[in-house]
Amino acid sequence: MPANLPRARRRPPPAAPTLDHRAAGHDEQDPQLYTPAEAAARLRVPESWLRRRAGRRQIPCTFLGKHLRFSPADLAAIIAAAAQAPTGRRTTRRHQRPTADLPHPDSHASITTPDTNRTETTPWPG
């Protein structure tokens, strides 16, 4: 066995092909689907909220088998639905302040209270 045989060089693994949609013949119209984590990050909501609503079918979503995905149209519909005026809630009324400092003549505010700054001398029984 020869002592100084060169070692066999290992080749690096081939680089993973990059997905260039334009080079592969795809146009920019390909549907792009977001995972729940990506969609939640785009909407800035908790992922659990998004998954819960999608599971109840309260928001538009896409199921690929058991995998939940969101299209850009789904995200736009979620935003549009949230931008609508809320329904079923009562509006709170703000109390209006009186415009004049004078009390209303029929109110109890016209009853006068004794002036505490006036000094009166009362004779002490004695």
Short mmCIF file of N, CA and C in Angstrom, two decimals:
data_model
loop_
_atom_site.label_atom_id
_atom_site.label_comp_id
_atom_site.label_asym_id
_atom_site.label_seq_id
_atom_site.Cartn_x
_atom_site.Cartn_y
_atom_site.Cartn_z
N MET A 1 0.85 -1.17 0.00
CA MET A 1 0.00 0.00 0.00
C MET A 1 0.90 1.23 0.00
N PRO A 2 0.74 2.08 -1.00
CA PRO A 2 1.58 3.26 -1.05
C PRO A 2 1.27 4.19 0.11
N ALA A 3 2.25 4.83 0.62
CA ALA A 3 2.10 5.65 1.81
C ALA A 3 1.55 7.05 1.51
N ASN A 4 1.89 7.64 0.41
CA ASN A 4 1.50 9.02 0.16
C ASN A 4 0.51 9.14 -1.01
N LEU A 5 -0.60 8.50 -0.91
CA LEU A 5 -1.63 8.65 -1.94
C LEU A 5 -2.45 9.90 -1.64
N PRO A 6 -2.77 10.65 -2.67
CA PRO A 6 -3.60 11.84 -2.38
C PRO A 6 -4.99 11.43 -1.93
N ARG A 7 -5.51 12.21 -1.03
CA ARG A 7 -6.86 11.94 -0.52
C ARG A 7 -7.89 12.29 -1.59
N ALA A 8 -8.91 11.55 -1.57
CA ALA A 8 -10.00 11.84 -2.51
C ALA A 8 -10.73 13.10 -2.03
N ARG A 9 -10.83 14.03 -2.92
CA ARG A 9 -11.52 15.28 -2.54
C ARG A 9 -13.02 15.07 -2.60
N ARG A 10 -13.65 15.61 -1.62
CA ARG A 10 -15.11 15.57 -1.62
C ARG A 10 -15.64 16.80 -2.30
N ARG A 11 -16.56 16.59 -3.13
CA ARG A 11 -17.19 17.72 -3.80
C ARG A 11 -18.26 18.31 -2.89
N PRO A 12 -18.39 19.64 -2.89
CA PRO A 12 -19.47 20.22 -2.09
C PRO A 12 -20.80 19.82 -2.72
N PRO A 13 -21.85 19.72 -1.89
CA PRO A 13 -23.16 19.35 -2.44
C PRO A 13 -23.63 20.41 -3.43
N PRO A 14 -24.35 20.02 -4.44
CA PRO A 14 -24.81 21.01 -5.41
C PRO A 14 -25.73 22.02 -4.73
N ALA A 15 -25.59 23.25 -5.17
CA ALA A 15 -26.41 24.31 -4.59
C ALA A 15 -27.87 24.07 -4.92
N ALA A 16 -28.72 24.39 -3.98
CA ALA A 16 -30.16 24.22 -4.20
C ALA A 16 -30.59 25.21 -5.28
N PRO A 17 -31.41 24.76 -6.20
CA PRO A 17 -31.84 25.68 -7.25
C PRO A 17 -32.71 26.78 -6.67
N THR A 18 -32.44 27.97 -7.11
CA THR A 18 -33.25 29.10 -6.65
C THR A 18 -34.50 29.18 -7.49
N LEU A 19 -35.57 29.60 -6.88
CA LEU A 19 -36.84 29.69 -7.57
C LEU A 19 -37.00 31.09 -8.14
N ASP A 20 -36.70 31.21 -9.37
CA ASP A 20 -36.93 32.48 -10.05
C ASP A 20 -38.15 32.26 -10.94
N HIS A 21 -39.27 32.81 -10.52
CA HIS A 21 -40.53 32.57 -11.20
C HIS A 21 -40.50 33.06 -12.65
N ARG A 22 -39.81 34.15 -12.88
CA ARG A 22 -39.76 34.66 -14.25
C ARG A 22 -38.94 33.75 -15.15
N ALA A 23 -37.83 33.19 -14.63
CA ALA A 23 -36.99 32.31 -15.42
C ALA A 23 -37.67 30.96 -15.65
N ALA A 24 -38.52 30.55 -14.71
CA ALA A 24 -39.18 29.26 -14.82
C ALA A 24 -40.42 29.33 -15.70
N GLY A 25 -40.72 30.50 -16.25
CA GLY A 25 -41.87 30.63 -17.12
C GLY A 25 -43.14 31.05 -16.38
N HIS A 26 -43.05 31.30 -15.09
CA HIS A 26 -44.22 31.75 -14.33
C HIS A 26 -44.28 33.26 -14.39
N ASP A 27 -45.48 33.77 -14.43
CA ASP A 27 -45.62 35.23 -14.40
C ASP A 27 -45.94 35.67 -12.98
N GLU A 28 -46.06 36.94 -12.79
CA GLU A 28 -46.28 37.50 -11.46
C GLU A 28 -47.70 37.24 -10.94
N GLN A 29 -48.54 36.58 -11.73
CA GLN A 29 -49.92 36.32 -11.33
C GLN A 29 -50.05 35.05 -10.50
N ASP A 30 -48.96 34.34 -10.24
CA ASP A 30 -49.04 33.11 -9.44
C ASP A 30 -49.61 33.42 -8.07
N PRO A 31 -50.51 32.59 -7.60
CA PRO A 31 -51.06 32.85 -6.25
C PRO A 31 -50.00 32.59 -5.19
N GLN A 32 -49.94 33.50 -4.26
CA GLN A 32 -49.01 33.34 -3.15
C GLN A 32 -49.84 33.11 -1.90
N LEU A 33 -49.51 32.09 -1.16
CA LEU A 33 -50.24 31.76 0.06
C LEU A 33 -49.32 31.96 1.25
N TYR A 34 -49.88 32.53 2.31
CA TYR A 34 -49.12 32.79 3.53
C TYR A 34 -49.51 31.78 4.59
N THR A 35 -48.53 31.38 5.39
CA THR A 35 -48.81 30.54 6.55
C THR A 35 -49.53 31.39 7.60
N PRO A 36 -50.15 30.76 8.59
CA PRO A 36 -50.80 31.56 9.63
C PRO A 36 -49.83 32.50 10.35
N ALA A 37 -48.59 32.08 10.55
CA ALA A 37 -47.61 32.95 11.21
C ALA A 37 -47.29 34.16 10.34
N GLU A 38 -47.11 33.93 9.02
CA GLU A 38 -46.82 35.04 8.12
C GLU A 38 -48.00 35.99 8.00
N ALA A 39 -49.21 35.42 7.91
CA ALA A 39 -50.42 36.25 7.79
C ALA A 39 -50.65 37.05 9.06
N ALA A 40 -50.43 36.43 10.21
CA ALA A 40 -50.60 37.15 11.49
C ALA A 40 -49.58 38.28 11.60
N ALA A 41 -48.38 38.05 11.12
CA ALA A 41 -47.37 39.11 11.17
C ALA A 41 -47.76 40.26 10.24
N ARG A 42 -48.30 39.94 9.07
CA ARG A 42 -48.72 41.00 8.14
C ARG A 42 -49.90 41.79 8.70
N LEU A 43 -50.83 41.09 9.36
CA LEU A 43 -52.01 41.76 9.91
C LEU A 43 -51.74 42.36 11.29
N ARG A 44 -50.63 41.98 11.88
CA ARG A 44 -50.26 42.43 13.23
C ARG A 44 -51.32 42.03 14.26
N VAL A 45 -51.69 40.75 14.20
CA VAL A 45 -52.62 40.16 15.16
C VAL A 45 -51.97 38.89 15.68
N PRO A 46 -52.42 38.38 16.83
CA PRO A 46 -51.86 37.12 17.32
C PRO A 46 -52.23 35.96 16.38
N GLU A 47 -51.32 35.05 16.22
CA GLU A 47 -51.57 33.89 15.36
C GLU A 47 -52.73 33.06 15.90
N SER A 48 -52.86 32.99 17.21
CA SER A 48 -53.96 32.22 17.80
C SER A 48 -55.32 32.81 17.42
N TRP A 49 -55.41 34.13 17.35
CA TRP A 49 -56.66 34.77 16.94
C TRP A 49 -57.00 34.39 15.51
N LEU A 50 -56.00 34.42 14.65
CA LEU A 50 -56.20 34.11 13.24
C LEU A 50 -56.62 32.65 13.07
N ARG A 51 -55.94 31.73 13.75
CA ARG A 51 -56.28 30.31 13.65
C ARG A 51 -57.67 30.02 14.21
N ARG A 52 -58.01 30.66 15.33
CA ARG A 52 -59.32 30.43 15.94
C ARG A 52 -60.45 30.89 15.02
N ARG A 53 -60.30 32.10 14.45
CA ARG A 53 -61.33 32.62 13.54
C ARG A 53 -61.43 31.78 12.27
N ALA A 54 -60.29 31.34 11.75
CA ALA A 54 -60.30 30.52 10.54
C ALA A 54 -60.93 29.16 10.82
N GLY A 55 -60.67 28.60 11.98
CA GLY A 55 -61.26 27.31 12.35
C GLY A 55 -62.77 27.40 12.46
N ARG A 56 -63.28 28.54 12.89
CA ARG A 56 -64.73 28.76 12.98
C ARG A 56 -65.33 29.23 11.66
N ARG A 57 -64.48 29.40 10.65
CA ARG A 57 -64.88 29.91 9.32
C ARG A 57 -65.47 31.31 9.41
N GLN A 58 -64.93 32.13 10.32
CA GLN A 58 -65.38 33.50 10.48
C GLN A 58 -64.60 34.47 9.61
N ILE A 59 -63.47 34.03 9.09
CA ILE A 59 -62.67 34.85 8.20
C ILE A 59 -62.32 34.02 6.97
N PRO A 60 -62.08 34.66 5.84
CA PRO A 60 -61.74 33.89 4.65
C PRO A 60 -60.35 33.27 4.77
N CYS A 61 -60.24 32.03 4.34
CA CYS A 61 -58.97 31.31 4.41
C CYS A 61 -58.99 30.18 3.41
N THR A 62 -57.87 29.49 3.27
CA THR A 62 -57.74 28.38 2.35
C THR A 62 -57.15 27.21 3.12
N PHE A 63 -57.75 26.04 2.98
CA PHE A 63 -57.19 24.83 3.57
C PHE A 63 -56.62 23.97 2.46
N LEU A 64 -55.34 23.71 2.52
CA LEU A 64 -54.70 22.77 1.61
C LEU A 64 -54.52 21.47 2.39
N GLY A 65 -55.49 20.59 2.25
CA GLY A 65 -55.51 19.41 3.11
C GLY A 65 -55.81 19.86 4.52
N LYS A 66 -54.90 19.59 5.42
CA LYS A 66 -55.09 20.06 6.80
C LYS A 66 -54.32 21.35 7.08
N HIS A 67 -53.62 21.87 6.07
CA HIS A 67 -52.78 23.04 6.26
C HIS A 67 -53.57 24.31 5.97
N LEU A 68 -53.51 25.23 6.89
CA LEU A 68 -54.21 26.50 6.78
C LEU A 68 -53.32 27.51 6.07
N ARG A 69 -53.86 28.18 5.07
CA ARG A 69 -53.12 29.19 4.34
C ARG A 69 -54.02 30.39 4.06
N PHE A 70 -53.40 31.53 3.80
CA PHE A 70 -54.12 32.76 3.52
C PHE A 70 -53.56 33.38 2.24
N SER A 71 -54.45 33.75 1.33
CA SER A 71 -54.04 34.43 0.11
C SER A 71 -54.04 35.93 0.35
N PRO A 72 -53.40 36.70 -0.50
CA PRO A 72 -53.48 38.16 -0.35
C PRO A 72 -54.93 38.67 -0.42
N ALA A 73 -55.77 38.01 -1.21
CA ALA A 73 -57.18 38.40 -1.26
C ALA A 73 -57.88 38.12 0.08
N ASP A 74 -57.51 37.01 0.74
CA ASP A 74 -58.06 36.70 2.06
C ASP A 74 -57.67 37.79 3.07
N LEU A 75 -56.41 38.19 3.04
CA LEU A 75 -55.95 39.23 3.97
C LEU A 75 -56.65 40.55 3.70
N ALA A 76 -56.86 40.88 2.42
CA ALA A 76 -57.56 42.12 2.08
C ALA A 76 -59.01 42.06 2.55
N ALA A 77 -59.65 40.89 2.45
CA ALA A 77 -61.03 40.75 2.91
C ALA A 77 -61.13 40.86 4.43
N ILE A 78 -60.16 40.33 5.13
CA ILE A 78 -60.14 40.43 6.60
C ILE A 78 -60.01 41.89 7.01
N ILE A 79 -59.14 42.62 6.34
CA ILE A 79 -58.96 44.05 6.64
C ILE A 79 -60.23 44.82 6.32
N ALA A 80 -60.85 44.53 5.17
CA ALA A 80 -62.06 45.24 4.77
C ALA A 80 -63.21 44.96 5.74
N ALA A 81 -63.31 43.73 6.21
CA ALA A 81 -64.38 43.40 7.16
C ALA A 81 -64.16 44.10 8.49
N ALA A 82 -62.92 44.27 8.88
CA ALA A 82 -62.63 44.94 10.15
C ALA A 82 -62.84 46.44 10.04
N ALA A 83 -62.78 46.98 8.83
CA ALA A 83 -62.92 48.42 8.65
C ALA A 83 -64.37 48.87 8.66
N GLN A 84 -65.30 47.93 8.61
CA GLN A 84 -66.72 48.29 8.61
C GLN A 84 -67.13 48.75 9.99
N ALA A 85 -68.17 49.55 10.02
CA ALA A 85 -68.68 50.06 11.29
C ALA A 85 -69.20 48.90 12.12
N PRO A 86 -68.96 48.91 13.43
CA PRO A 86 -69.45 47.83 14.27
C PRO A 86 -70.97 47.84 14.33
N THR A 87 -71.56 46.66 14.41
CA THR A 87 -73.01 46.56 14.50
C THR A 87 -73.38 45.87 15.80
N GLY A 88 -74.57 46.19 16.28
CA GLY A 88 -75.07 45.53 17.47
C GLY A 88 -74.60 46.13 18.77
N ARG A 89 -73.82 47.15 18.72
CA ARG A 89 -73.37 47.79 19.96
C ARG A 89 -74.10 49.09 20.15
N ARG A 90 -74.39 49.37 21.38
CA ARG A 90 -75.04 50.65 21.70
C ARG A 90 -73.99 51.73 21.74
N THR A 91 -74.36 52.87 21.25
CA THR A 91 -73.45 54.01 21.34
C THR A 91 -73.64 54.67 22.69
N THR A 92 -72.59 55.19 23.22
CA THR A 92 -72.68 55.88 24.50
C THR A 92 -72.94 57.35 24.24
N ARG A 93 -73.79 57.90 25.05
CA ARG A 93 -74.10 59.33 24.92
C ARG A 93 -73.20 60.12 25.84
N ARG A 94 -72.78 61.23 25.36
CA ARG A 94 -72.01 62.15 26.20
C ARG A 94 -72.98 63.18 26.75
N HIS A 95 -72.85 63.45 28.01
CA HIS A 95 -73.71 64.46 28.63
C HIS A 95 -73.29 65.83 28.15
N GLN A 96 -74.30 66.62 27.80
CA GLN A 96 -74.00 67.97 27.35
C GLN A 96 -73.92 68.90 28.55
N ARG A 97 -72.95 69.73 28.51
CA ARG A 97 -72.81 70.70 29.58
C ARG A 97 -73.72 71.88 29.31
N PRO A 98 -74.26 72.48 30.37
CA PRO A 98 -75.12 73.64 30.15
C PRO A 98 -74.32 74.80 29.56
N THR A 99 -74.97 75.54 28.68
CA THR A 99 -74.27 76.63 28.02
C THR A 99 -74.25 77.88 28.88
N ALA A 100 -75.22 78.05 29.75
CA ALA A 100 -75.27 79.25 30.60
C ALA A 100 -74.98 78.85 32.04
N ASP A 101 -74.48 79.80 32.82
CA ASP A 101 -74.20 79.54 34.22
C ASP A 101 -75.44 79.69 35.08
N LEU A 102 -76.49 80.21 34.55
CA LEU A 102 -77.70 80.42 35.33
C LEU A 102 -78.47 79.11 35.44
N PRO A 103 -78.99 78.82 36.64
CA PRO A 103 -79.76 77.58 36.79
C PRO A 103 -81.12 77.72 36.11
N HIS A 104 -81.66 76.60 35.75
CA HIS A 104 -82.98 76.58 35.13
C HIS A 104 -84.01 76.93 36.21
N PRO A 105 -85.03 77.72 35.89
CA PRO A 105 -85.96 78.15 36.95
C PRO A 105 -86.73 77.01 37.59
N ASP A 106 -86.93 75.91 36.88
CA ASP A 106 -87.69 74.81 37.46
C ASP A 106 -86.82 73.83 38.22
N SER A 107 -85.53 74.04 38.23
CA SER A 107 -84.66 73.07 38.89
C SER A 107 -84.53 73.40 40.37
N HIS A 108 -83.96 72.49 41.09
CA HIS A 108 -83.75 72.69 42.53
C HIS A 108 -82.54 73.57 42.80
N ALA A 109 -81.81 73.93 41.80
CA ALA A 109 -80.63 74.76 42.00
C ALA A 109 -81.02 76.18 42.40
N SER A 110 -82.31 76.54 42.24
CA SER A 110 -82.72 77.88 42.61
C SER A 110 -82.90 78.03 44.12
N ILE A 111 -82.87 76.94 44.86
CA ILE A 111 -82.96 77.01 46.31
C ILE A 111 -81.65 77.57 46.82
N THR A 112 -81.74 78.61 47.64
CA THR A 112 -80.53 79.26 48.12
C THR A 112 -80.03 78.57 49.37
N THR A 113 -78.75 78.57 49.50
CA THR A 113 -78.12 78.02 50.69
C THR A 113 -77.62 79.18 51.52
N PRO A 114 -77.55 79.00 52.83
CA PRO A 114 -77.10 80.11 53.67
C PRO A 114 -75.66 80.48 53.36
N ASP A 115 -75.39 81.75 53.43
CA ASP A 115 -74.05 82.26 53.18
C ASP A 115 -73.20 82.01 54.41
N THR A 116 -72.13 81.31 54.28
CA THR A 116 -71.29 80.96 55.43
C THR A 116 -70.30 82.05 55.75
N ASN A 117 -70.14 83.03 54.87
CA ASN A 117 -69.19 84.12 55.13
C ASN A 117 -69.79 85.21 56.02
N ARG A 118 -71.10 85.23 56.19
CA ARG A 118 -71.73 86.25 56.99
C ARG A 118 -71.65 85.88 58.46
N THR A 119 -71.33 86.84 59.28
CA THR A 119 -71.23 86.58 60.72
C THR A 119 -72.45 87.16 61.42
N GLU A 120 -73.08 86.34 62.14
CA GLU A 120 -74.25 86.78 62.93
C GLU A 120 -73.97 86.46 64.38
N THR A 121 -74.43 87.32 65.22
CA THR A 121 -74.28 87.06 66.65
C THR A 121 -75.63 86.63 67.19
N THR A 122 -75.61 85.51 67.79
CA THR A 122 -76.85 85.01 68.42
C THR A 122 -76.65 85.06 69.92
N PRO A 123 -77.63 85.55 70.58
CA PRO A 123 -77.50 85.56 72.04
C PRO A 123 -77.60 84.13 72.58
N TRP A 124 -76.69 83.86 73.49
CA TRP A 124 -76.69 82.55 74.14
C TRP A 124 -77.70 82.54 75.26
N PRO A 125 -78.44 81.50 75.27
CA PRO A 125 -79.39 81.47 76.41
C PRO A 125 -78.60 81.28 77.70
N GLY A 126 -78.98 81.96 78.58
CA GLY A 126 -78.18 81.81 79.73
C GLY A 126 -78.54 82.35 80.96
#
